[in-house]
mmCIF file with all atom_site columns, C-alpha atoms in Angstrom:
data_model
loop_
_atom_site.group_PDB
_atom_site.id
_atom_site.type_symbol
_atom_site.label_atom_id
_atom_site.label_alt_id
_atom_site.label_comp_id
_atom_site.label_asym_id
_atom_site.label_entity_id
_atom_site.label_seq_id
_atom_site.pdbx_PDB_ins_code
_atom_site.Cartn_x
_atom_site.Cartn_y
_atom_site.Cartn_z
_atom_site.occupancy
_atom_site.B_iso_or_equiv
_atom_site.pdbx_formal_charge
_atom_site.auth_seq_id
_atom_site.auth_comp_id
_atom_site.auth_asym_id
_atom_site.auth_atom_id
_atom_site.pdbx_PDB_model_num
ATOM 1  C CA . MET A 1 1  ? 101.346 80.948 -27.946 1.00 71.00 ? 23 MET A CA 1
ATOM 2  C CA . ASP A 1 2  ? 103.477 81.486 -24.891 1.00 75.00 ? 24 ASP A CA 1
ATOM 3  C CA . PHE A 1 3  ? 105.177 78.221 -23.557 1.00 75.00 ? 25 PHE A CA 1
ATOM 4  C CA . SER A 1 4  ? 103.093 78.243 -20.351 1.00 78.00 ? 26 SER A CA 1
ATOM 5  C CA . GLN A 1 5  ? 99.819  77.871 -22.538 1.00 80.00 ? 27 GLN A CA 1
ATOM 6  C CA . VAL A 1 6  ? 101.015 74.647 -23.875 1.00 79.00 ? 28 VAL A CA 1
ATOM 7  C CA . PHE A 1 7  ? 103.475 73.351 -21.177 1.00 80.00 ? 29 PHE A CA 1
ATOM 8  C CA . THR A 1 8  ? 103.269 72.618 -17.556 1.00 82.00 ? 30 THR A CA 1
ATOM 9  C CA . ASP A 1 9  ? 106.159 71.329 -15.155 1.00 80.00 ? 31 ASP A CA 1
ATOM 10 C CA . GLY A 1 10 ? 104.812 67.930 -14.606 1.00 75.00 ? 32 GLY A CA 1
ATOM 11 C CA . ASP A 1 11 ? 107.461 66.195 -12.545 1.00 74.00 ? 33 ASP A CA 1
ATOM 12 C CA . VAL A 1 12 ? 105.688 64.973 -9.278  1.00 72.00 ? 34 VAL A CA 1
ATOM 13 C CA . SER A 1 13 ? 108.944 64.630 -7.416  1.00 74.00 ? 35 SER A CA 1
ATOM 14 C CA . GLY A 1 14 ? 109.607 68.357 -7.532  1.00 70.00 ? 36 GLY A CA 1
ATOM 15 C CA . GLN A 1 15 ? 112.585 68.241 -9.892  1.00 74.00 ? 37 GLN A CA 1
ATOM 16 C CA . ALA A 1 16 ? 112.241 71.283 -12.333 1.00 73.00 ? 38 ALA A CA 1
ATOM 17 C CA . GLY A 1 17 ? 112.384 70.720 -15.939 1.00 72.00 ? 39 GLY A CA 1
ATOM 18 C CA . TYR A 1 18 ? 110.245 67.851 -16.653 1.00 79.00 ? 40 TYR A CA 1
ATOM 19 C CA . TRP A 1 19 ? 107.822 69.588 -19.167 1.00 79.00 ? 41 TRP A CA 1
ATOM 20 C CA . VAL A 1 20 ? 104.440 68.028 -20.013 1.00 81.00 ? 42 VAL A CA 1
ATOM 21 C CA . GLY A 1 21 ? 102.320 69.544 -22.711 1.00 80.00 ? 43 GLY A CA 1
ATOM 22 C CA . TYR A 1 22 ? 99.883  68.865 -25.326 1.00 77.00 ? 44 TYR A CA 1
ATOM 23 C CA . LEU A 1 23 ? 98.679  71.024 -28.639 1.00 77.00 ? 45 LEU A CA 1
ATOM 24 C CA . ASP A 1 24 ? 95.953  69.764 -30.942 1.00 81.00 ? 46 ASP A CA 1
ATOM 25 C CA . VAL A 1 25 ? 95.985  71.731 -34.309 1.00 78.00 ? 47 VAL A CA 1
ATOM 26 C CA . ASP A 1 26 ? 93.392  71.855 -36.647 1.00 82.00 ? 48 ASP A CA 1
ATOM 27 C CA . PHE A 1 27 ? 94.359  72.956 -40.153 1.00 80.00 ? 49 PHE A CA 1
ATOM 28 C CA . ASP A 1 28 ? 91.450  74.590 -42.232 1.00 84.00 ? 50 ASP A CA 1
ATOM 29 C CA . ALA A 1 29 ? 92.147  73.457 -45.789 1.00 85.00 ? 51 ALA A CA 1
ATOM 30 C CA . PRO A 1 30 ? 88.848  71.807 -46.812 1.00 87.00 ? 52 PRO A CA 1
ATOM 31 C CA . THR A 1 31 ? 89.614  72.038 -50.695 1.00 90.00 ? 53 THR A CA 1
ATOM 32 C CA . GLU A 1 32 ? 92.942  70.352 -50.314 1.00 86.00 ? 54 GLU A CA 1
ATOM 33 C CA . PRO A 1 33 ? 92.958  66.728 -50.801 1.00 88.00 ? 55 PRO A CA 1
ATOM 34 C CA . TYR A 1 34 ? 96.535  66.024 -49.586 1.00 87.00 ? 56 TYR A CA 1
ATOM 35 C CA . LEU A 1 35 ? 98.600  67.832 -46.915 1.00 82.00 ? 57 LEU A CA 1
ATOM 36 C CA . SER A 1 36 ? 101.910 67.298 -45.650 1.00 81.00 ? 58 SER A CA 1
ATOM 37 C CA . PHE A 1 37 ? 104.170 68.680 -42.752 1.00 77.00 ? 59 PHE A CA 1
ATOM 38 C CA . ASP A 1 38 ? 107.716 68.066 -42.524 1.00 73.00 ? 60 ASP A CA 1
ATOM 39 C CA . PHE A 1 39 ? 107.930 69.468 -39.021 1.00 69.00 ? 61 PHE A CA 1
ATOM 40 C CA . ALA A 1 40 ? 106.605 71.684 -36.339 1.00 69.00 ? 62 ALA A CA 1
ATOM 41 C CA . GLU A 1 41 ? 108.957 73.904 -34.104 1.00 69.00 ? 63 GLU A CA 1
ATOM 42 C CA . ILE A 1 42 ? 108.394 74.304 -30.514 1.00 68.00 ? 64 ILE A CA 1
ATOM 43 C CA . GLY A 1 43 ? 110.502 76.757 -28.812 1.00 69.00 ? 65 GLY A CA 1
ATOM 44 C CA . THR A 1 44 ? 111.012 78.767 -25.340 1.00 68.00 ? 66 THR A CA 1
ATOM 45 C CA . LYS A 1 45 ? 110.943 82.119 -27.183 1.00 72.00 ? 67 LYS A CA 1
ATOM 46 C CA . GLN A 1 46 ? 108.061 83.504 -29.331 1.00 72.00 ? 68 GLN A CA 1
ATOM 47 C CA . ILE A 1 47 ? 108.608 83.354 -33.176 1.00 72.00 ? 69 ILE A CA 1
ATOM 48 C CA . PRO A 1 48 ? 107.268 86.605 -34.910 1.00 76.00 ? 70 PRO A CA 1
ATOM 49 C CA . LEU A 1 49 ? 104.291 85.967 -37.333 1.00 72.00 ? 71 LEU A CA 1
ATOM 50 C CA . THR A 1 50 ? 105.070 87.334 -40.784 1.00 76.00 ? 72 THR A CA 1
ATOM 51 C CA . SER A 1 51 ? 102.956 86.894 -43.910 1.00 73.00 ? 73 SER A CA 1
ATOM 52 C CA . CYS A 1 52 ? 104.160 85.230 -46.690 1.00 71.00 ? 74 CYS A CA 1
ATOM 53 C CA . PRO A 1 53 ? 104.861 87.133 -49.937 1.00 72.00 ? 75 PRO A CA 1
ATOM 54 C CA . GLY A 1 54 ? 101.644 87.232 -52.227 1.00 68.00 ? 76 GLY A CA 1
ATOM 55 C CA . GLU A 1 55 ? 99.470  86.232 -49.405 1.00 62.00 ? 77 GLU A CA 1
ATOM 56 C CA . PRO A 1 56 ? 96.596  88.189 -48.060 1.00 63.00 ? 78 PRO A CA 1
ATOM 57 C CA . HIS A 1 57 ? 97.155  89.962 -44.875 1.00 56.00 ? 79 HIS A CA 1
#
């Protein structure tokens, strides 16, 4: 996703750089009883998506 699809400049005083955003993610793992996520990375540059070794493409 592009940065602008998640964040908007939300400073009502006109000062640039006050970013407001919200992202709701649904993880499709109905047979997994326990899931844990250590972190999520949000950046201003797109991260290339690559398949994990051994995973179907």
